[in-house]
Coordinates of C-alpha atoms in Angstrom, one line a residue:
Chain A
M1 CA 0.0 0.0 0.0
N2 CA 1.8 3.1 -1.2
I3 CA 0.2 6.1 0.5
P4 CA 2.5 8.9 -0.4
L5 CA 2.1 8.1 -4.2
T6 CA -1.8 7.8 -3.6
L7 CA -1.7 11.1 -2.0
V8 CA 0.1 12.8 -4.7
K9 CA -2.3 11.2 -7.4
A10 CA -5.2 12.2 -5.2
T11 CA -4.2 15.7 -4.9
G12 CA -3.6 16.1 -8.6
L13 CA -6.9 14.4 -9.6
S14 CA -9.0 16.4 -7.0
A15 CA -7.5 19.7 -8.2
I16 CA -7.9 19.0 -11.8
L17 CA -11.5 18.1 -11.0
F18 CA -12.1 20.9 -8.7
W19 CA -10.9 23.6 -11.0
A20 CA -12.3 22.1 -14.1
I21 CA -16.0 22.2 -12.7
I22 CA -15.2 25.9 -11.8
F23 CA -14.0 26.9 -15.2
T24 CA -17.0 25.4 -16.8
N25 CA -18.9 28.3 -14.7
K26 CA -16.5 31.1 -15.5
F27 CA -13.7 30.6 -17.9
N28 CA -11.1 33.2 -16.7
Y29 CA -8.2 30.7 -16.6
I30 CA -5.3 33.2 -16.9
D31 CA -6.2 35.2 -14.0
T32 CA -7.0 32.1 -11.7
I33 CA -3.8 30.2 -12.3
P34 CA -1.9 31.5 -9.0
F35 CA -5.0 30.4 -7.1
V36 CA -4.8 26.9 -8.9
F37 CA -1.3 26.4 -7.7
L38 CA -1.9 27.9 -4.4
S39 CA -5.1 25.6 -4.0
L40 CA -2.8 22.6 -4.1
I41 CA -1.8 23.1 -0.7
P42 CA -5.4 22.7 1.2
I43 CA -6.4 20.2 -1.3
S44 CA -3.3 17.9 -0.4
I45 CA -4.1 18.4 3.2
C46 CA -7.6 17.5 2.6
C47 CA -6.7 14.4 0.7
A48 CA -4.1 13.2 3.2
L49 CA -6.7 13.6 6.1
V50 CA -9.3 11.8 4.3
I51 CA -7.3 9.1 2.8
C52 CA -5.4 8.4 6.1
L53 CA -8.3 8.9 8.5
T54 CA -11.1 7.2 6.3
I55 CA -9.6 4.7 3.7
A56 CA -6.2 3.6 4.7
P57 CA -7.7 2.3 7.9
F58 CA -9.6 -0.4 6.1
Y59 CA -6.4 -1.9 4.5
W60 CA -4.5 -1.5 7.7
S61 CA -7.1 -3.4 9.9
K62 CA -7.0 -6.2 7.3
H63 CA -6.0 -9.8 8.3
E64 CA -2.8 -11.0 7.2
D65 CA -4.4 -13.5 5.0
T66 CA -6.7 -11.3 3.4
R67 CA -6.3 -9.9 0.0
Y68 CA -6.4 -6.1 -0.7
K69 CA -8.9 -7.0 -3.4
T70 CA -11.1 -8.6 -0.8
V71 CA -11.1 -5.5 1.5
Y72 CA -11.9 -3.2 -1.6
N73 CA -14.8 -5.4 -2.6
T74 CA -16.2 -5.9 0.8
Y75 CA -15.8 -2.3 2.1
F76 CA -15.7 0.1 -0.9
P77 CA -19.5 -0.2 -1.9
F78 CA -20.6 1.0 1.5
Y79 CA -18.0 3.6 1.8
A80 CA -18.9 5.0 -1.6
I81 CA -22.8 5.0 -0.8
I82 CA -22.1 7.0 2.5
I83 CA -19.5 9.4 0.9
F84 CA -22.0 10.0 -2.1
S85 CA -25.1 10.7 0.3
L86 CA -23.0 13.0 2.2
C87 CA -21.7 14.9 -0.7
L88 CA -25.1 15.1 -2.3
F89 CA -26.5 16.5 0.9
G90 CA -23.7 19.1 1.1
S91 CA -24.4 20.1 -2.6
I92 CA -28.2 20.3 -1.7
Q93 CA -27.6 22.2 1.4
A94 CA -25.3 24.6 -0.6
D95 CA -28.1 25.0 -3.0
F96 CA -25.7 23.7 -5.8
D97 CA -23.3 26.7 -5.4
T98 CA -20.6 25.9 -8.1
H99 CA -17.6 26.1 -5.8
L100 CA -19.0 23.9 -3.0
T101 CA -20.7 21.4 -5.8
A102 CA -17.0 21.2 -7.3
F103 CA -15.6 20.3 -3.9
F104 CA -18.2 17.8 -3.1
A105 CA -17.9 16.2 -6.7
S106 CA -14.1 16.1 -6.6
A107 CA -14.2 14.7 -3.1
F108 CA -16.4 11.9 -4.2
I109 CA -14.4 10.9 -7.2
T110 CA -11.0 11.1 -5.6
T111 CA -12.1 9.1 -2.7
S112 CA -13.3 6.3 -5.0
K113 CA -10.3 6.4 -7.0
S114 CA -8.0 6.3 -3.9
W115 CA -9.5 3.2 -2.7
E116 CA -8.5 1.7 -6.1
W117 CA -4.9 3.3 -6.0
L118 CA -4.3 1.9 -2.5
A119 CA -5.4 -1.5 -3.3
K120 CA -3.8 -1.6 -6.8
T121 CA -0.3 -0.4 -5.5
D122 CA -0.2 -3.5 -3.4
A123 CA -1.3 -5.8 -6.1
S124 CA 1.4 -4.5 -8.3
Chain B
M1 CA -18.3 1.8 -31.7
K2 CA -19.2 -0.4 -28.7
N3 CA -19.8 2.8 -26.7
L4 CA -21.6 4.7 -29.3
P5 CA -25.1 4.2 -27.4
L6 CA -23.5 5.6 -24.4
F7 CA -22.2 8.6 -26.2
I8 CA -25.7 9.3 -28.0
G9 CA -27.2 8.8 -24.4
A10 CA -24.8 11.2 -22.8
I11 CA -25.8 14.1 -25.5
L12 CA -29.4 13.3 -24.9
F13 CA -28.9 13.4 -21.2
S14 CA -27.4 16.9 -21.4
S15 CA -30.1 18.1 -23.9
L16 CA -32.8 16.8 -21.5
F17 CA -31.6 18.0 -18.2
H18 CA -29.2 20.9 -18.6
K19 CA -30.8 24.0 -17.1
Q20 CA -34.2 22.4 -17.4
G21 CA -36.9 21.7 -14.8
I22 CA -38.7 18.4 -14.4
G23 CA -41.4 17.1 -16.9
L24 CA -41.3 15.3 -20.1
N25 CA -37.5 15.0 -19.8
F26 CA -38.0 12.5 -17.1
S27 CA -40.2 10.2 -19.4
L28 CA -37.9 10.7 -22.3
F29 CA -34.9 9.6 -19.9
S30 CA -36.5 6.5 -19.1
I31 CA -36.5 5.3 -22.8
V32 CA -32.9 6.1 -23.0
T33 CA -32.1 4.2 -19.7
L34 CA -34.3 1.1 -20.9
V35 CA -32.3 1.2 -24.4
I36 CA -29.0 1.5 -22.6
L37 CA -29.9 -1.4 -20.2
F38 CA -31.3 -3.6 -23.0
F39 CA -28.5 -3.1 -25.2
Y40 CA -25.9 -4.2 -22.8
N41 CA -28.0 -6.8 -20.7
K42 CA -30.3 -8.6 -23.2
T43 CA -30.4 -11.7 -21.1
A44 CA -31.6 -10.0 -17.9
F45 CA -34.9 -8.8 -20.1
K46 CA -35.8 -12.5 -20.6
V47 CA -36.8 -12.7 -16.9
K48 CA -40.3 -11.8 -16.2
S49 CA -39.6 -9.9 -12.9
T50 CA -37.3 -7.6 -14.9
I51 CA -40.4 -6.8 -17.3
V52 CA -42.3 -6.1 -14.2
F53 CA -39.7 -3.7 -12.8
T54 CA -39.4 -2.1 -16.2
I55 CA -43.2 -1.4 -16.2
S56 CA -43.1 0.0 -12.8
F57 CA -40.2 2.4 -13.8
F58 CA -42.5 3.6 -16.8
V59 CA -45.2 3.9 -14.4
A60 CA -43.3 6.2 -12.3
A61 CA -41.8 8.2 -15.5
F62 CA -45.5 8.7 -16.5
S63 CA -46.5 9.8 -13.3
V64 CA -43.6 12.6 -13.1
F65 CA -44.8 13.8 -16.6
V66 CA -48.6 14.1 -15.3
Y67 CA -48.4 15.0 -11.8
N68 CA -44.9 16.2 -11.6
N69 CA -44.8 16.0 -7.6
S70 CA -42.4 14.9 -4.9
L71 CA -43.9 11.6 -4.7
S72 CA -43.7 10.6 -8.4
I73 CA -40.2 11.9 -8.5
L74 CA -39.3 9.7 -5.5
A75 CA -41.0 6.8 -7.1
Y76 CA -39.1 7.6 -10.4
I77 CA -35.7 7.4 -8.5
V78 CA -36.6 4.2 -6.6
T79 CA -37.9 2.4 -9.6
F80 CA -34.7 3.6 -11.6
I81 CA -32.4 2.1 -8.8
T82 CA -34.6 -1.0 -8.3
L83 CA -34.5 -1.8 -12.2
T84 CA -30.7 -1.1 -12.4
G85 CA -30.0 -3.5 -9.4
H86 CA -32.3 -6.1 -10.8
V87 CA -30.7 -6.2 -14.1
S88 CA -27.5 -6.8 -12.2
H89 CA -28.8 -9.9 -10.6
Q90 CA -32.2 -11.1 -11.1
N91 CA -32.5 -13.7 -8.1
T92 CA -31.9 -11.1 -5.2
S93 CA -34.4 -9.6 -2.7
I94 CA -35.5 -6.1 -3.5
Y95 CA -33.4 -4.5 -1.0
I96 CA -30.4 -6.0 -2.4
N97 CA -31.6 -4.8 -5.8
W98 CA -31.7 -1.1 -4.1
L99 CA -28.0 -1.7 -2.7
N100 CA -26.7 -3.2 -6.2
G101 CA -28.7 -0.5 -8.3
F102 CA -27.7 2.6 -6.0
F103 CA -24.1 1.5 -5.9
S104 CA -24.0 0.7 -9.7
S105 CA -25.5 4.1 -10.5
I106 CA -23.1 6.2 -8.4
A107 CA -19.7 4.2 -8.5
G108 CA -20.2 1.1 -10.9
F109 CA -17.6 2.4 -13.0
F110 CA -14.8 2.4 -10.2
Y111 CA -15.8 -1.1 -9.1
R112 CA -16.0 -2.6 -12.4
N113 CA -12.7 -1.0 -13.3
F114 CA -10.9 -2.3 -10.3
N115 CA -12.3 -5.7 -10.9
T116 CA -11.3 -6.2 -14.5
S117 CA -8.4 -8.8 -14.5
N118 CA -5.0 -7.7 -15.7
A119 CA -5.1 -10.3 -18.4
S120 CA -8.3 -9.0 -20.0
K121 CA -6.8 -5.5 -19.5
I122 CA -3.9 -6.4 -21.7
K123 CA -6.0 -7.8 -24.2
T124 CA -8.3 -4.7 -24.6
S125 CA -5.5 -2.2 -24.5
Q126 CA -4.1 -3.8 -27.8
K127 CA -7.6 -3.7 -29.5
D128 CA -9.0 -0.2 -28.1
I129 CA -7.6 3.3 -28.4
D130 CA -5.3 4.1 -25.4
Y131 CA -7.3 6.7 -23.6
L132 CA -4.8 7.3 -21.1
H133 CA -2.2 8.2 -23.6
L134 CA -4.6 10.3 -25.4
T135 CA -5.3 12.1 -22.3
K136 CA -1.7 12.6 -21.5
I137 CA -0.7 13.9 -25.1
V138 CA -3.7 16.5 -25.0
G139 CA -3.9 17.3 -21.4
I140 CA -0.2 17.8 -20.4
P141 CA 0.7 20.1 -23.4
L142 CA -2.6 22.1 -22.9
V143 CA -1.8 22.7 -19.2
V144 CA 1.9 23.7 -19.9
V145 CA 0.8 26.3 -22.7
I146 CA -1.8 27.7 -20.6
I147 CA 1.0 28.2 -17.9
F148 CA 3.4 29.8 -20.4
I149 CA 0.5 32.0 -21.6
A150 CA -0.1 33.3 -18.3
L151 CA 3.6 34.0 -17.9
Y152 CA 4.2 35.6 -21.4
K153 CA 0.9 37.7 -20.8
N154 CA 2.7 39.8 -18.3
G155 CA 5.7 40.4 -20.5
N156 CA 4.1 41.8 -23.6
P157 CA 1.3 44.3 -23.7
M158 CA 0.3 43.4 -27.4
F159 CA 0.5 39.5 -26.3
E160 CA -1.7 40.3 -23.4
S161 CA -4.2 42.2 -25.6
I162 CA -4.4 39.3 -28.0
V163 CA -4.7 36.7 -25.3
N164 CA -7.6 38.8 -23.4
N165 CA -9.4 38.9 -27.0
I166 CA -9.6 35.2 -27.1
N167 CA -13.2 34.2 -26.5
F168 CA -14.4 30.5 -25.7
K169 CA -18.0 32.0 -24.9
F170 CA -19.3 30.0 -28.1
I171 CA -18.4 26.7 -26.2
N172 CA -20.7 25.6 -23.6
F173 CA -18.6 24.0 -21.0
Q174 CA -21.4 23.5 -18.6
W175 CA -23.2 21.6 -21.1
L176 CA -20.2 19.6 -21.8
L177 CA -19.4 18.8 -18.3
F178 CA -23.3 17.8 -18.0
S179 CA -22.6 15.4 -21.0
V180 CA -19.7 13.8 -19.1
L181 CA -22.1 13.3 -16.0
G182 CA -24.6 11.7 -18.3
Y183 CA -22.1 9.4 -19.9
Y184 CA -20.8 8.7 -16.4
L185 CA -24.3 7.6 -15.2
L186 CA -25.2 5.7 -18.4
S187 CA -21.7 4.0 -18.3
N188 CA -22.2 2.8 -14.6
I189 CA -25.9 1.5 -15.4
S190 CA -24.9 -0.3 -18.7
K191 CA -23.0 -3.0 -16.9
P192 CA -24.5 -2.9 -13.5
V193 CA -22.2 -4.4 -10.8
V194 CA -23.0 -6.9 -7.8
V195 CA -22.1 -6.0 -4.4
N196 CA -20.5 -9.2 -2.7
P197 CA -20.4 -11.0 -0.6
I198 CA -23.8 -9.6 0.3
T199 CA -25.5 -10.4 -2.7
N200 CA -24.2 -14.2 -2.6
K201 CA -25.5 -14.4 0.9
D202 CA -28.8 -13.1 -0.2
V203 CA -29.0 -15.6 -2.9
I204 CA -28.3 -18.6 -0.9
T205 CA -30.6 -17.6 2.1
G206 CA -34.1 -19.0 1.6
N207 CA -37.2 -18.1 3.4
I208 CA -37.6 -21.2 5.6
L209 CA -36.1 -21.3 9.0
K210 CA -33.9 -24.4 9.7
Q211 CA -33.5 -26.3 13.0
K212 CA -30.1 -25.3 14.7
G213 CA -28.4 -28.3 16.3
D214 CA -30.3 -30.6 18.8
I215 CA -33.2 -29.6 20.6
L216 CA -32.6 -28.9 24.3
V217 CA -36.2 -29.6 25.9
D218 CA -35.4 -28.1 29.1
N219 CA -34.1 -24.8 27.8
L220 CA -37.0 -24.6 25.3
K221 CA -39.4 -25.3 28.0
K222 CA -38.2 -22.3 30.1
E223 CA -38.2 -20.2 27.1
H224 CA -41.6 -21.3 26.3
Q225 CA -42.9 -20.4 29.8
L226 CA -41.4 -16.9 29.6
G227 CA -42.7 -16.2 26.2
F228 CA -46.2 -17.5 27.1
I229 CA -46.5 -15.3 30.3
L230 CA -45.1 -12.4 28.8
I231 CA -47.4 -12.3 25.6
T232 CA -50.4 -13.4 27.8
V233 CA -50.1 -10.4 30.2
L234 CA -49.4 -8.0 26.8
N235 CA -52.7 -9.5 25.5
V236 CA -54.6 -8.7 28.7
L237 CA -53.1 -5.3 28.6
I238 CA -54.2 -4.6 25.0
V239 CA -57.6 -6.1 25.5
F240 CA -58.0 -3.5 28.5
F241 CA -56.7 -0.7 26.3
L242 CA -59.0 -1.6 23.5
I243 CA -62.2 -1.6 25.8
T244 CA -61.4 1.7 27.4
D245 CA -60.6 3.1 24.0
I246 CA -63.7 1.9 22.3
T247 CA -65.9 3.0 25.2
Y248 CA -64.5 6.5 24.9
L249 CA -65.1 6.5 21.1
I250 CA -68.8 5.5 21.6
N251 CA -69.5 7.9 24.4
A252 CA -67.4 10.8 22.9
D253 CA -69.5 13.9 22.0
D254 CA -66.6 16.4 21.5
F255 CA -65.9 16.7 17.8
R256 CA -63.2 19.5 17.8
A257 CA -60.4 19.1 15.4
S258 CA -57.8 19.5 18.0
V259 CA -59.3 16.6 20.1
F260 CA -59.7 14.2 17.2
S261 CA -56.2 15.1 16.1
S262 CA -54.5 14.4 19.5
Q263 CA -56.4 11.1 19.9
V264 CA -55.4 9.8 16.4
H265 CA -51.9 10.9 16.6
S266 CA -51.7 9.4 20.3
G267 CA -53.2 6.4 18.9
I268 CA -50.9 6.1 16.2
N269 CA -48.0 6.6 18.6
A270 CA -49.3 3.5 20.9
L271 CA -49.8 1.6 17.6
I272 CA -46.2 2.2 16.5
A273 CA -44.8 1.0 19.8
S274 CA -47.3 -1.7 20.1
I275 CA -46.5 -3.2 16.6
V276 CA -42.7 -2.8 16.8
M277 CA -42.8 -4.5 20.4
A278 CA -45.1 -7.2 19.1
I279 CA -42.8 -8.0 16.0
I280 CA -39.6 -7.8 18.0
I281 CA -41.1 -10.1 20.8
I282 CA -42.5 -12.5 18.1
L283 CA -39.2 -12.5 16.3
Y284 CA -37.3 -13.1 19.4
F285 CA -39.3 -16.2 20.7
F286 CA -39.7 -17.7 17.3
R287 CA -36.1 -16.9 16.1
G288 CA -34.7 -20.7 16.7
N289 CA -35.6 -23.9 17.8
L290 CA -38.6 -23.0 19.7
N291 CA -40.4 -23.2 16.2
F292 CA -39.6 -27.0 16.1
Y293 CA -40.5 -27.7 20.0
K294 CA -43.5 -29.9 19.9
E295 CA -45.0 -28.3 23.0
N296 CA -45.1 -24.7 21.5
K297 CA -49.0 -24.7 20.5
Q298 CA -49.8 -22.5 23.5
L299 CA -47.3 -19.9 22.8
K300 CA -48.3 -19.9 19.2
L301 CA -51.9 -19.4 20.1
V302 CA -51.1 -16.2 22.3
A303 CA -48.9 -14.9 19.5
Y304 CA -51.8 -15.3 17.0
I305 CA -54.0 -13.6 19.6
W306 CA -51.7 -10.8 20.0
I307 CA -51.5 -10.2 16.3
I308 CA -55.2 -10.2 16.1
L309 CA -55.8 -7.9 19.0
N310 CA -53.2 -5.6 17.2
S311 CA -55.3 -5.8 13.9
I312 CA -58.1 -4.6 16.1
L313 CA -56.1 -1.7 17.3
V314 CA -55.4 -1.0 13.6
I315 CA -59.1 -1.0 13.0
N316 CA -59.8 1.2 15.8
I317 CA -57.4 3.6 14.6
A318 CA -58.7 3.7 11.2
I319 CA -62.3 4.3 12.6
K320 CA -60.9 7.5 14.4
D321 CA -59.0 8.5 11.2
Y322 CA -62.2 8.1 9.0
Q323 CA -64.3 10.0 11.6
Y324 CA -61.5 12.8 11.4
I325 CA -61.7 12.8 7.6
Y326 CA -65.4 12.8 7.6
Y327 CA -65.9 15.9 9.7
F328 CA -62.5 18.0 8.8
G329 CA -61.6 16.6 5.4
F330 CA -58.3 14.9 3.8
T331 CA -54.8 16.1 4.6
Y332 CA -51.5 14.5 3.7
K333 CA -50.9 13.5 7.5
R334 CA -54.5 11.9 7.8
I335 CA -53.8 10.1 4.4
G336 CA -50.4 9.2 5.8
V337 CA -52.1 7.5 8.7
L338 CA -54.2 5.2 6.4
V339 CA -51.0 4.3 4.5
Y340 CA -49.1 3.5 7.6
L341 CA -52.3 1.3 8.9
L342 CA -52.1 -0.7 5.7
L343 CA -48.4 -1.2 6.1
T344 CA -48.9 -2.2 9.5
V345 CA -51.8 -4.8 8.4
I346 CA -49.4 -6.3 5.9
G347 CA -46.6 -6.5 8.6
L348 CA -48.9 -8.2 11.0
I349 CA -50.0 -10.6 8.3
S350 CA -46.4 -11.4 7.3
T351 CA -45.5 -12.0 10.9
F352 CA -48.6 -14.3 11.2
I353 CA -47.3 -16.3 8.3
K354 CA -43.8 -16.4 9.5
V355 CA -44.8 -18.1 12.9
N356 CA -47.3 -20.4 11.2
K357 CA -45.3 -21.5 8.3
I358 CA -41.7 -21.3 10.3
K359 CA -40.3 -18.8 8.1
N360 CA -37.0 -16.6 8.9
F361 CA -36.5 -13.1 9.6
W362 CA -35.3 -12.6 6.0
Y363 CA -38.6 -13.5 4.9
L364 CA -40.3 -10.7 6.8
F365 CA -37.8 -8.4 5.3
R366 CA -38.3 -9.3 1.8
I367 CA -42.2 -9.5 1.7
N368 CA -42.5 -6.0 3.6
A369 CA -39.9 -4.2 1.5
L370 CA -41.5 -5.6 -1.7
T371 CA -44.9 -4.5 -0.2
A372 CA -43.6 -0.8 0.4
F373 CA -42.4 -0.7 -3.1
A374 CA -45.6 -1.8 -4.4
I375 CA -47.5 0.8 -2.4
L376 CA -44.9 3.5 -3.6
I377 CA -45.8 2.6 -7.1
V378 CA -49.6 2.8 -6.7
S379 CA -49.4 5.9 -4.6
C380 CA -47.5 7.6 -7.2
T381 CA -50.2 7.0 -9.8
I382 CA -52.9 8.8 -7.8
N383 CA -53.2 12.8 -7.9
W384 CA -53.4 13.4 -4.1
D385 CA -53.9 17.0 -4.4
S386 CA -56.9 16.6 -6.8
L387 CA -58.2 13.9 -4.5
I388 CA -57.8 15.9 -1.4
T389 CA -59.3 19.1 -3.0
T390 CA -62.3 17.3 -4.5
Y391 CA -63.2 15.4 -1.2
N392 CA -62.8 18.5 0.9
L393 CA -64.8 20.8 -1.4
Y394 CA -67.5 18.7 -2.2
Y395 CA -67.9 15.9 0.7
A396 CA -66.2 17.0 4.0
K397 CA -68.4 18.6 6.7
S398 CA -66.0 21.2 7.2
M399 CA -62.3 22.2 5.6
D400 CA -59.4 24.4 5.8
F401 CA -59.6 26.5 2.5
N402 CA -56.1 27.9 3.0
Y403 CA -54.7 24.4 3.1
L404 CA -56.2 23.8 -0.2
V405 CA -54.7 26.9 -1.7
N406 CA -51.5 26.1 -0.4
L407 CA -51.2 22.7 -2.2
S408 CA -49.2 21.9 -5.2
D409 CA -50.5 23.1 -8.5
N410 CA -52.1 20.0 -9.2
N411 CA -55.4 21.2 -7.8
T412 CA -55.4 24.7 -9.5
F413 CA -58.0 23.7 -12.2
I414 CA -60.3 22.1 -9.7
L415 CA -60.4 25.2 -7.6
K416 CA -60.8 27.5 -10.4
Y417 CA -63.9 25.1 -11.5
Y418 CA -65.2 25.4 -8.1
M419 CA -64.9 29.1 -8.1
N420 CA -66.5 29.5 -11.4
T421 CA -69.6 27.3 -10.1
N422 CA -69.9 28.6 -6.6
D423 CA -70.4 31.7 -4.8
L424 CA -67.2 32.4 -2.9
N425 CA -66.0 35.3 -0.8
L426 CA -63.6 37.9 -2.4
E427 CA -60.6 36.8 -0.3
K428 CA -61.2 33.1 -1.5
E429 CA -61.6 34.1 -5.1
L430 CA -58.5 36.3 -5.1
A431 CA -56.5 33.5 -3.6
I432 CA -57.6 31.1 -6.4
E433 CA -57.2 33.5 -9.1
K434 CA -53.6 34.3 -7.9
K435 CA -52.6 30.7 -7.7
Y436 CA -54.4 30.0 -11.3
K437 CA -52.7 32.9 -13.1
S438 CA -49.0 32.0 -11.7
Y439 CA -49.6 28.5 -12.5
I440 CA -50.7 29.3 -16.1
I441 CA -47.6 31.6 -16.7
A442 CA -45.2 28.8 -15.2
L443 CA -46.8 26.4 -17.7
K444 CA -46.5 28.8 -20.6
D445 CA -42.7 29.7 -19.7
K446 CA -41.8 25.8 -19.8
N447 CA -39.3 24.7 -22.5
W448 CA -40.1 21.3 -24.5
Q449 CA -38.1 19.3 -21.9
E450 CA -40.1 20.5 -19.2
I451 CA -43.7 20.3 -20.2
Q452 CA -46.2 18.2 -18.5
F453 CA -49.8 17.0 -18.8
D454 CA -51.2 20.3 -17.8
N455 CA -49.7 22.1 -20.7
F456 CA -52.2 20.3 -23.1
K457 CA -55.1 21.6 -20.9
I458 CA -54.3 25.2 -21.4
K459 CA -54.9 26.9 -24.8

């Protein structure tokens, strides 16, 4: 399980998704470039916290004989359902504000992909 | 080429839903959904139950078009999830269909992608386009070029002026993003996934309870005694409650709405507690080998009596609710009480069958979940606002007029007709007229994706 590599990938993916969604609303990419780079700091902190606190423990707590694939198949569906429900609730509460919806959408996709990365780095 | 239906579906998805309200688009999307599901899962549609769930999906979609209310939208979402889940596996319980359908819809792509074996991945990567490489050769240069444009812009005023004049407004990026969302959703449901091990466990779990180990007569005798005494005492208690309640009902002469309201709602609270307790206690005592104990007839008898007494309690509440409706008209809460009573009766009948036919806990879950689903589908086909308004205006002894005006627009034409055929005071006429005009404006402002059945009623 390669956590540093997963954190780098997750930060990159969530930053791309977050800004891609925001740019679809207001396409002023030139002026926003500094903020895009600056945003990598909070995004990486968020990714580190979420991955280390909510995803990695599933893999850490596995029994020695259990395969990573089994952990993924057993727990990921329920994790995805809970995270999706929370993100949808957040977006509804925010009345689908572009920035918050971008945050929740990127959070859901990044966490889902992180499950895969964590399991696959072990398999490879 | 294999993904062509998904691309077409994604474009249709965006055309139907991007910046649109709810109306005809839901019905049209149900056709898109069915085409995608059928195209990728032909064998699933050879099973009769899949056809039934497909019909229920179309019923809900049609209800959205006709009524456009929260209940029909809820029914649409539930039937969509159920159908998707049922296509993934046809021999599972309905709640497993919900789990599989919901999970497939939101994250099926990730799950499927992960579980694709490495061998098949290598095989497909040789045949198909290398999307990862394509993304890299387009994405990376694009990002780098944008960064350099930002840097050069500050170094040369002429360059800055040219860059500032670049206008991408002709591209609707939100529409494109919506298409991506549509593609993601349709891709997820095209090959619905199965959540394991829960699905496999459900498939192998039948409805019949099986004996666990040897029958220990002494233990079962003690448990039988405890159950018999407990349920008998509860039977006596519920009989006493029913006698006092029926006596009060016969002698009551106070028909104020507040009194009725408190009676019905306190009765419902008692009923909820009673039914839940009844089912938990029955499930506890009939969870294992007590079902196979030869001397359990007395316990079964008191359990049956308790179920019957609870049914009488249901009838008692139904009478109260009926009286309440007769004097003060329908409201959503009063209809909700009737629906709850119906569900309660079905719950009691299934508990009776569970005890009588020695069924397991999962049987109760399966039957009651399926019943709730069926009631939801039937409920979404009824225009409740119209029903409430018609009954309250023409049949109820008294009613709250403001309540009718504040209902959804589904009763607007009924109120307008009532106003035209009856003498109402100015305040009521103004309220109806205001509601009617705003509804007509809203109907006329709708795009083709948003039109609903009422659009055909106006000129």
